Amino acid sequence: MVSLTRHIFEQQCLQPDGTEEFFTIMNRIVSGGKRIARALREAGLTGSLGVTDTKNVHGEQVQYLDARANEFFVEAFQDSGIVQLVVSEEMEEPFPVAAAKGAGKYAVFFDPLDGSSNIDVNAPLGSIFSIHCLDPNGRFLKPGCEQVAAGYLLYGAGTILVYTCGAGVHQFTLDPMAGEFFLSASNVQIPSRGKTYSVNEGNSYKWSKDMNEAVVYFRNDDKATGRPYSLRYTGCLVADVHRVLVKGGLYLYPGEVQKPEGKLRLMYEAAPLSFVVEQAGGLGSTGVERISTIHPKTPHQCVPLIIGSREDVEVVERFLSRE
Ligand code: AHM
Ligand code: MG
């Protein structure tokens, strides 16, 4: 059995400067993730379900466990000496975690608890992370193709961690007795097409005609191309993208006519998941451009997301690029 600790120790040698910093950052993400997994398991007994009286930068009501998950990750990086900034869905401004101003050369981006509407119903939840190296001039908003590493934890029937640092995609499963993650799949490859599509179809009245027609394509009956696809949607991006990673297919959160940027966040949702999926042979797209090449303007910027099996994503891109 290969432990995650050993795996990231070996992967650090593949980093351009081969430093221990990657090892330290990943270990701190893992420790934050384990605390979240435990808090979720015990939530029904510890009175930690329900909402706080604050809203986050996206105008969403913050739940107690959103706030706890955010604290766990911030605490994991406090005074690490390596990470300068933590950027999170739950904090309006980038949060400086270095002991001295400007110390540390990394920025870590988080969605601490993805799929928050699932908290009170014991349905799957996730955490998403993305690691960037700051420029010498302190610039931390960089395109996805410059990520050092990215991945997610999925708190489902079991807790798993999936990550890439640009050398394939690897999956680990938490052994709750040992308190350690062990390798459960290495060099994961996404099928070139799948059998399911994943989207909140209740929003279809807000989409463009082309977007509606793209989704109808997957519902249509055509045995030769394996259609119709089945619909699967958990309300947790991590869970839906993980299904797609393992079995193929696509996940969509499209832009809307009145809100072309859509709902999902570039830096801590779309870009890290696209890095993982593309390392596994899939595609992450807005429908008209690759997620990995977008130059971010703000930490909480939103983008449409169409992600999954290469051929399935390309079908949607063709619908959206019609004249
Ligand atoms: P969150 O990070 O605040 O939970 O929001 C992101 C979530 C995704 O996990 C999920 O796919 C999507 O938002 C669900 O949104 P909707 O309820 O509009 O379908
Ligand atoms: Mg999210």
PDB file of N, CA and C in Angstrom, residues 200-274:
ATOM      1  N   ASN A 200     -27.788  21.309 -13.917  1.00  0.00           N
ATOM      2  CA  ASN A 200     -29.042  21.704 -13.283  1.00  0.00           C
ATOM      3  C   ASN A 200     -30.000  22.154 -14.382  1.00  0.00           C
ATOM      4  N   GLU A 201     -30.797  21.197 -14.865  1.00  0.00           N
ATOM      5  CA  GLU A 201     -31.667  21.478 -16.009  1.00  0.00           C
ATOM      6  C   GLU A 201     -32.820  22.403 -15.641  1.00  0.00           C
ATOM      7  N   GLY A 202     -33.055  22.599 -14.335  1.00  0.00           N
ATOM      8  CA  GLY A 202     -34.067  23.567 -13.907  1.00  0.00           C
ATOM      9  C   GLY A 202     -33.726  24.991 -14.344  1.00  0.00           C
ATOM     10  N   ASN A 203     -32.454  25.196 -14.685  1.00  0.00           N
ATOM     11  CA  ASN A 203     -32.019  26.528 -15.140  1.00  0.00           C
ATOM     12  C   ASN A 203     -32.116  26.701 -16.651  1.00  0.00           C
ATOM     13  N   SER A 204     -32.622  25.706 -17.378  1.00  0.00           N
ATOM     14  CA  SER A 204     -32.504  25.741 -18.850  1.00  0.00           C
ATOM     15  C   SER A 204     -33.222  26.946 -19.463  1.00  0.00           C
ATOM     16  N   TYR A 205     -34.267  27.443 -18.780  1.00  0.00           N
ATOM     17  CA  TYR A 205     -34.982  28.610 -19.334  1.00  0.00           C
ATOM     18  C   TYR A 205     -34.096  29.865 -19.340  1.00  0.00           C
ATOM     19  N   LYS A 206     -32.978  29.818 -18.601  1.00  0.00           N
ATOM     20  CA  LYS A 206     -32.080  30.984 -18.547  1.00  0.00           C
ATOM     21  C   LYS A 206     -30.956  30.888 -19.583  1.00  0.00           C
ATOM     22  N   TRP A 207     -30.823  29.729 -20.245  1.00  0.00           N
ATOM     23  CA  TRP A 207     -29.700  29.529 -21.168  1.00  0.00           C
ATOM     24  C   TRP A 207     -30.034  30.036 -22.574  1.00  0.00           C
ATOM     25  N   SER A 208     -28.986  30.185 -23.365  1.00  0.00           N
ATOM     26  CA  SER A 208     -29.157  30.553 -24.771  1.00  0.00           C
ATOM     27  C   SER A 208     -29.794  29.382 -25.529  1.00  0.00           C
ATOM     28  N   LYS A 209     -30.286  29.684 -26.728  1.00  0.00           N
ATOM     29  CA  LYS A 209     -30.870  28.638 -27.582  1.00  0.00           C
ATOM     30  C   LYS A 209     -29.819  27.568 -27.903  1.00  0.00           C
ATOM     31  N   ASP A 210     -28.583  28.001 -28.220  1.00  0.00           N
ATOM     32  CA  ASP A 210     -27.522  27.038 -28.558  1.00  0.00           C
ATOM     33  C   ASP A 210     -27.222  26.106 -27.383  1.00  0.00           C
ATOM     34  N   MET A 211     -27.196  26.676 -26.192  1.00  0.00           N
ATOM     35  CA  MET A 211     -26.910  25.858 -25.008  1.00  0.00           C
ATOM     36  C   MET A 211     -28.028  24.841 -24.801  1.00  0.00           C
ATOM     37  N   ASN A 212     -29.267  25.287 -24.946  1.00  0.00           N
ATOM     38  CA  ASN A 212     -30.394  24.363 -24.813  1.00  0.00           C
ATOM     39  C   ASN A 212     -30.294  23.239 -25.841  1.00  0.00           C
ATOM     40  N   GLU A 213     -29.928  23.604 -27.069  1.00  0.00           N
ATOM     41  CA  GLU A 213     -29.856  22.565 -28.113  1.00  0.00           C
ATOM     42  C   GLU A 213     -28.722  21.580 -27.844  1.00  0.00           C
ATOM     43  N   ALA A 214     -27.631  22.080 -27.249  1.00  0.00           N
ATOM     44  CA  ALA A 214     -26.514  21.178 -26.921  1.00  0.00           C
ATOM     45  C   ALA A 214     -26.976  20.130 -25.906  1.00  0.00           C
ATOM     46  N   VAL A 215     -27.724  20.568 -24.898  1.00  0.00           N
ATOM     47  CA  VAL A 215     -28.163  19.617 -23.869  1.00  0.00           C
ATOM     48  C   VAL A 215     -29.206  18.650 -24.435  1.00  0.00           C
ATOM     49  N   VAL A 216     -30.090  19.160 -25.287  1.00  0.00           N
ATOM     50  CA  VAL A 216     -31.084  18.281 -25.919  1.00  0.00           C
ATOM     51  C   VAL A 216     -30.372  17.192 -26.738  1.00  0.00           C
ATOM     52  N   TYR A 217     -29.236  17.546 -27.359  1.00  0.00           N
ATOM     53  CA  TYR A 217     -28.475  16.562 -28.149  1.00  0.00           C
ATOM     54  C   TYR A 217     -28.183  15.311 -27.303  1.00  0.00           C
ATOM     55  N   PHE A 218     -27.787  15.524 -26.040  1.00  0.00           N
ATOM     56  CA  PHE A 218     -27.426  14.365 -25.209  1.00  0.00           C
ATOM     57  C   PHE A 218     -28.657  13.577 -24.764  1.00  0.00           C
ATOM     58  N   ARG A 219     -29.824  14.203 -24.829  1.00  0.00           N
ATOM     59  CA  ARG A 219     -31.064  13.504 -24.445  1.00  0.00           C
ATOM     60  C   ARG A 219     -31.676  12.728 -25.609  1.00  0.00           C
ATOM     61  N   ASN A 220     -31.256  13.088 -26.821  1.00  0.00           N
ATOM     62  CA  ASN A 220     -31.872  12.462 -27.997  1.00  0.00           C
ATOM     63  C   ASN A 220     -31.450  11.010 -28.165  1.00  0.00           C
ATOM     64  N   ASP A 221     -32.345  10.256 -28.751  1.00  0.00           N
ATOM     65  CA  ASP A 221     -32.105   8.827 -28.963  1.00  0.00           C
ATOM     66  C   ASP A 221     -31.323   8.613 -30.257  1.00  0.00           C
ATOM     67  N   ASP A 222     -30.121   8.036 -30.158  1.00  0.00           N
ATOM     68  CA  ASP A 222     -29.343   7.685 -31.349  1.00  0.00           C
ATOM     69  C   ASP A 222     -28.366   6.581 -30.954  1.00  0.00           C
ATOM     70  N   LYS A 223     -28.779   5.371 -31.189  1.00  0.00           N
ATOM     71  CA  LYS A 223     -28.000   4.211 -30.719  1.00  0.00           C
ATOM     72  C   LYS A 223     -26.555   4.273 -31.211  1.00  0.00           C
ATOM     73  N   ALA A 224     -26.353   4.723 -32.455  1.00  0.00           N
ATOM     74  CA  ALA A 224     -25.010   4.715 -33.061  1.00  0.00           C
ATOM     75  C   ALA A 224     -24.016   5.541 -32.238  1.00  0.00           C
ATOM     76  N   THR A 225     -24.480   6.613 -31.610  1.00  0.00           N
ATOM     77  CA  THR A 225     -23.572   7.459 -30.823  1.00  0.00           C
ATOM     78  C   THR A 225     -23.810   7.308 -29.321  1.00  0.00           C
ATOM     79  N   GLY A 226     -24.475   6.221 -28.939  1.00  0.00           N
ATOM     80  CA  GLY A 226     -24.638   5.914 -27.511  1.00  0.00           C
ATOM     81  C   GLY A 226     -25.607   6.820 -26.780  1.00  0.00           C
ATOM     82  N   ARG A 227     -26.482   7.479 -27.499  1.00  0.00           N
ATOM     83  CA  ARG A 227     -27.481   8.348 -26.852  1.00  0.00           C
ATOM     84  C   ARG A 227     -28.845   7.645 -26.803  1.00  0.00           C
ATOM     85  N   PRO A 228     -29.707   8.041 -25.871  1.00  0.00           N
ATOM     86  CA  PRO A 228     -29.564   9.177 -24.962  1.00  0.00           C
ATOM     87  C   PRO A 228     -28.612   8.893 -23.803  1.00  0.00           C
ATOM     88  N   TYR A 229     -27.983   9.964 -23.299  1.00  0.00           N
ATOM     89  CA  TYR A 229     -27.210   9.879 -22.069  1.00  0.00           C
ATOM     90  C   TYR A 229     -28.181   9.932 -20.890  1.00  0.00           C
ATOM     91  N   SER A 230     -27.776   9.360 -19.759  1.00  0.00           N
ATOM     92  CA  SER A 230     -28.560   9.493 -18.523  1.00  0.00           C
ATOM     93  C   SER A 230     -28.151  10.767 -17.804  1.00  0.00           C
ATOM     94  N   LEU A 231     -29.083  11.344 -17.065  1.00  0.00           N
ATOM     95  CA  LEU A 231     -28.804  12.542 -16.273  1.00  0.00           C
ATOM     96  C   LEU A 231     -28.424  12.154 -14.848  1.00  0.00           C
ATOM     97  N   ARG A 232     -27.311  12.696 -14.363  1.00  0.00           N
ATOM     98  CA  ARG A 232     -26.892  12.514 -12.974  1.00  0.00           C
ATOM     99  C   ARG A 232     -26.487  13.865 -12.425  1.00  0.00           C
ATOM    100  N   TYR A 233     -27.061  14.293 -11.315  1.00  0.00           N
ATOM    101  CA  TYR A 233     -26.704  15.599 -10.753  1.00  0.00           C
ATOM    102  C   TYR A 233     -26.859  15.559  -9.244  1.00  0.00           C
ATOM    103  N   THR A 234     -25.735  15.741  -8.528  1.00  0.00           N
ATOM    104  CA  THR A 234     -25.794  15.642  -7.061  1.00  0.00           C
ATOM    105  C   THR A 234     -25.946  16.993  -6.385  1.00  0.00           C
ATOM    106  N   GLY A 235     -25.648  18.081  -7.117  1.00  0.00           N
ATOM    107  CA  GLY A 235     -25.584  19.402  -6.465  1.00  0.00           C
ATOM    108  C   GLY A 235     -24.238  19.649  -5.826  1.00  0.00           C
ATOM    109  N   CYS A 236     -23.301  18.722  -6.027  1.00  0.00           N
ATOM    110  CA  CYS A 236     -21.919  18.901  -5.544  1.00  0.00           C
ATOM    111  C   CYS A 236     -20.997  18.731  -6.748  1.00  0.00           C
ATOM    112  N   LEU A 237     -20.382  19.831  -7.142  1.00  0.00           N
ATOM    113  CA  LEU A 237     -19.507  19.827  -8.315  1.00  0.00           C
ATOM    114  C   LEU A 237     -18.422  18.754  -8.218  1.00  0.00           C
ATOM    115  N   VAL A 238     -17.813  18.640  -7.040  1.00  0.00           N
ATOM    116  CA  VAL A 238     -16.734  17.661  -6.870  1.00  0.00           C
ATOM    117  C   VAL A 238     -17.252  16.247  -7.135  1.00  0.00           C
ATOM    118  N   ALA A 239     -18.411  15.921  -6.575  1.00  0.00           N
ATOM    119  CA  ALA A 239     -18.957  14.576  -6.754  1.00  0.00           C
ATOM    120  C   ALA A 239     -19.313  14.325  -8.214  1.00  0.00           C
ATOM    121  N   ASP A 240     -19.906  15.318  -8.860  1.00  0.00           N
ATOM    122  CA  ASP A 240     -20.297  15.130 -10.269  1.00  0.00           C
ATOM    123  C   ASP A 240     -19.075  15.045 -11.182  1.00  0.00           C
ATOM    124  N   VAL A 241     -18.064  15.861 -10.907  1.00  0.00           N
ATOM    125  CA  VAL A 241     -16.853  15.799 -11.741  1.00  0.00           C
ATOM    126  C   VAL A 241     -16.092  14.494 -11.465  1.00  0.00           C
ATOM    127  N   HIS A 242     -16.125  14.044 -10.228  1.00  0.00           N
ATOM    128  CA  HIS A 242     -15.436  12.773  -9.940  1.00  0.00           C
ATOM    129  C   HIS A 242     -16.087  11.610 -10.696  1.00  0.00           C
ATOM    130  N   ARG A 243     -17.414  11.610 -10.764  1.00  0.00           N
ATOM    131  CA  ARG A 243     -18.082  10.557 -11.535  1.00  0.00           C
ATOM    132  C   ARG A 243     -17.622  10.589 -12.985  1.00  0.00           C
ATOM    133  N   VAL A 244     -17.557  11.816 -13.506  1.00  0.00           N
ATOM    134  CA  VAL A 244     -17.141  11.990 -14.899  1.00  0.00           C
ATOM    135  C   VAL A 244     -15.681  11.535 -15.083  1.00  0.00           C
ATOM    136  N   LEU A 245     -14.845  11.843 -14.114  1.00  0.00           N
ATOM    137  CA  LEU A 245     -13.436  11.434 -14.203  1.00  0.00           C
ATOM    138  C   LEU A 245     -13.320   9.906 -14.276  1.00  0.00           C
ATOM    139  N   VAL A 246     -14.131   9.239 -13.500  1.00  0.00           N
ATOM    140  CA  VAL A 246     -14.019   7.778 -13.420  1.00  0.00           C
ATOM    141  C   VAL A 246     -14.738   7.098 -14.583  1.00  0.00           C
ATOM    142  N   LYS A 247     -15.930   7.607 -14.927  1.00  0.00           N
ATOM    143  CA  LYS A 247     -16.763   6.880 -15.885  1.00  0.00           C
ATOM    144  C   LYS A 247     -16.935   7.582 -17.222  1.00  0.00           C
ATOM    145  N   GLY A 248     -16.469   8.835 -17.328  1.00  0.00           N
ATOM    146  CA  GLY A 248     -16.680   9.594 -18.562  1.00  0.00           C
ATOM    147  C   GLY A 248     -18.010  10.323 -18.545  1.00  0.00           C
ATOM    148  N   GLY A 249     -18.200  11.161 -19.586  1.00  0.00           N
ATOM    149  CA  GLY A 249     -19.399  11.991 -19.657  1.00  0.00           C
ATOM    150  C   GLY A 249     -19.035  13.441 -19.427  1.00  0.00           C
ATOM    151  N   LEU A 250     -20.041  14.270 -19.116  1.00  0.00           N
ATOM    152  CA  LEU A 250     -19.720  15.682 -18.912  1.00  0.00           C
ATOM    153  C   LEU A 250     -20.559  16.316 -17.833  1.00  0.00           C
ATOM    154  N   TYR A 251     -19.966  17.366 -17.249  1.00  0.00           N
ATOM    155  CA  TYR A 251     -20.627  18.226 -16.261  1.00  0.00           C
ATOM    156  C   TYR A 251     -20.694  19.620 -16.876  1.00  0.00           C
ATOM    157  N   LEU A 252     -21.856  20.278 -16.733  1.00  0.00           N
ATOM    158  CA  LEU A 252     -21.993  21.635 -17.260  1.00  0.00           C
ATOM    159  C   LEU A 252     -22.580  22.563 -16.199  1.00  0.00           C
ATOM    160  N   TYR A 253     -21.991  23.742 -16.043  1.00  0.00           N
ATOM    161  CA  TYR A 253     -22.688  24.853 -15.385  1.00  0.00           C
ATOM    162  C   TYR A 253     -22.570  26.030 -16.341  1.00  0.00           C
ATOM    163  N   PRO A 254     -23.551  26.163 -17.265  1.00  0.00           N
ATOM    164  CA  PRO A 254     -23.420  27.135 -18.353  1.00  0.00           C
ATOM    165  C   PRO A 254     -23.593  28.573 -17.882  1.00  0.00           C
ATOM    166  N   GLY A 255     -23.135  29.493 -18.709  1.00  0.00           N
ATOM    167  CA  GLY A 255     -23.492  30.887 -18.528  1.00  0.00           C
ATOM    168  C   GLY A 255     -24.968  31.058 -18.866  1.00  0.00           C
ATOM    169  N   GLU A 256     -25.554  32.149 -18.402  1.00  0.00           N
ATOM    170  CA  GLU A 256     -26.967  32.414 -18.684  1.00  0.00           C
ATOM    171  C   GLU A 256     -27.069  33.691 -19.502  1.00  0.00           C
ATOM    172  N   VAL A 257     -28.181  33.856 -20.207  1.00  0.00           N
ATOM    173  CA  VAL A 257     -28.329  35.045 -21.057  1.00  0.00           C
ATOM    174  C   VAL A 257     -28.151  36.312 -20.218  1.00  0.00           C
ATOM    175  N   GLN A 258     -28.756  36.334 -19.024  1.00  0.00           N
ATOM    176  CA  GLN A 258     -28.653  37.517 -18.154  1.00  0.00           C
ATOM    177  C   GLN A 258     -27.412  37.508 -17.272  1.00  0.00           C
ATOM    178  N   LYS A 259     -26.695  36.392 -17.271  1.00  0.00           N
ATOM    179  CA  LYS A 259     -25.516  36.277 -16.396  1.00  0.00           C
ATOM    180  C   LYS A 259     -24.505  35.392 -17.126  1.00  0.00           C
ATOM    181  N   PRO A 260     -23.862  35.943 -18.171  1.00  0.00           N
ATOM    182  CA  PRO A 260     -23.044  35.112 -19.063  1.00  0.00           C
ATOM    183  C   PRO A 260     -21.880  34.425 -18.363  1.00  0.00           C
ATOM    184  N   GLU A 261     -21.457  34.974 -17.212  1.00  0.00           N
ATOM    185  CA  GLU A 261     -20.303  34.376 -16.522  1.00  0.00           C
ATOM    186  C   GLU A 261     -20.690  33.141 -15.727  1.00  0.00           C
ATOM    187  N   GLY A 262     -21.990  32.857 -15.586  1.00  0.00           N
ATOM    188  CA  GLY A 262     -22.402  31.654 -14.861  1.00  0.00           C
ATOM    189  C   GLY A 262     -22.202  31.779 -13.366  1.00  0.00           C
ATOM    190  N   LYS A 263     -22.138  30.651 -12.684  1.00  0.00           N
ATOM    191  CA  LYS A 263     -22.080  30.639 -11.212  1.00  0.00           C
ATOM    192  C   LYS A 263     -20.716  30.244 -10.652  1.00  0.00           C
ATOM    193  N   LEU A 264     -20.012  29.346 -11.341  1.00  0.00           N
ATOM    194  CA  LEU A 264     -18.838  28.728 -10.715  1.00  0.00           C
ATOM    195  C   LEU A 264     -17.612  29.631 -10.795  1.00  0.00           C
ATOM    196  N   ARG A 265     -16.718  29.453  -9.841  1.00  0.00           N
ATOM    197  CA  ARG A 265     -15.581  30.339  -9.677  1.00  0.00           C
ATOM    198  C   ARG A 265     -14.339  29.772 -10.363  1.00  0.00           C
ATOM    199  N   LEU A 266     -13.647  30.652 -11.086  1.00  0.00           N
ATOM    200  CA  LEU A 266     -12.491  30.227 -11.885  1.00  0.00           C
ATOM    201  C   LEU A 266     -11.365  29.666 -11.017  1.00  0.00           C
ATOM    202  N   MET A 267     -10.951  30.444  -9.998  1.00  0.00           N
ATOM    203  CA  MET A 267      -9.676  30.135  -9.340  1.00  0.00           C
ATOM    204  C   MET A 267      -9.743  28.929  -8.414  1.00  0.00           C
ATOM    205  N   TYR A 268     -10.919  28.669  -7.817  1.00  0.00           N
ATOM    206  CA  TYR A 268     -10.962  27.556  -6.861  1.00  0.00           C
ATOM    207  C   TYR A 268     -12.034  26.523  -7.198  1.00  0.00           C
ATOM    208  N   GLU A 269     -12.597  26.614  -8.400  1.00  0.00           N
ATOM    209  CA  GLU A 269     -13.489  25.542  -8.862  1.00  0.00           C
ATOM    210  C   GLU A 269     -13.081  25.124 -10.283  1.00  0.00           C
ATOM    211  N   ALA A 270     -13.305  26.018 -11.251  1.00  0.00           N
ATOM    212  CA  ALA A 270     -13.116  25.629 -12.654  1.00  0.00           C
ATOM    213  C   ALA A 270     -11.658  25.294 -12.998  1.00  0.00           C
ATOM    214  N   ALA A 271     -10.716  26.151 -12.579  1.00  0.00           N
ATOM    215  CA  ALA A 271      -9.315  25.931 -12.992  1.00  0.00           C
ATOM    216  C   ALA A 271      -8.707  24.669 -12.364  1.00  0.00           C
ATOM    217  N   PRO A 272      -8.835  24.471 -11.036  1.00  0.00           N
ATOM    218  CA  PRO A 272      -8.245  23.241 -10.489  1.00  0.00           C
ATOM    219  C   PRO A 272      -8.886  21.969 -11.038  1.00  0.00           C
ATOM    220  N   LEU A 273     -10.212  21.959 -11.179  1.00  0.00           N
ATOM    221  CA  LEU A 273     -10.852  20.736 -11.697  1.00  0.00           C
ATOM    222  C   LEU A 273     -10.467  20.517 -13.159  1.00  0.00           C
ATOM    223  N   SER A 274     -10.299  21.595 -13.912  1.00  0.00           N
ATOM    224  CA  SER A 274      -9.877  21.440 -15.309  1.00  0.00           C
ATOM    225  C   SER A 274      -8.449  20.898 -15.391  1.00  0.00           C
TER     226      SER A 274
END
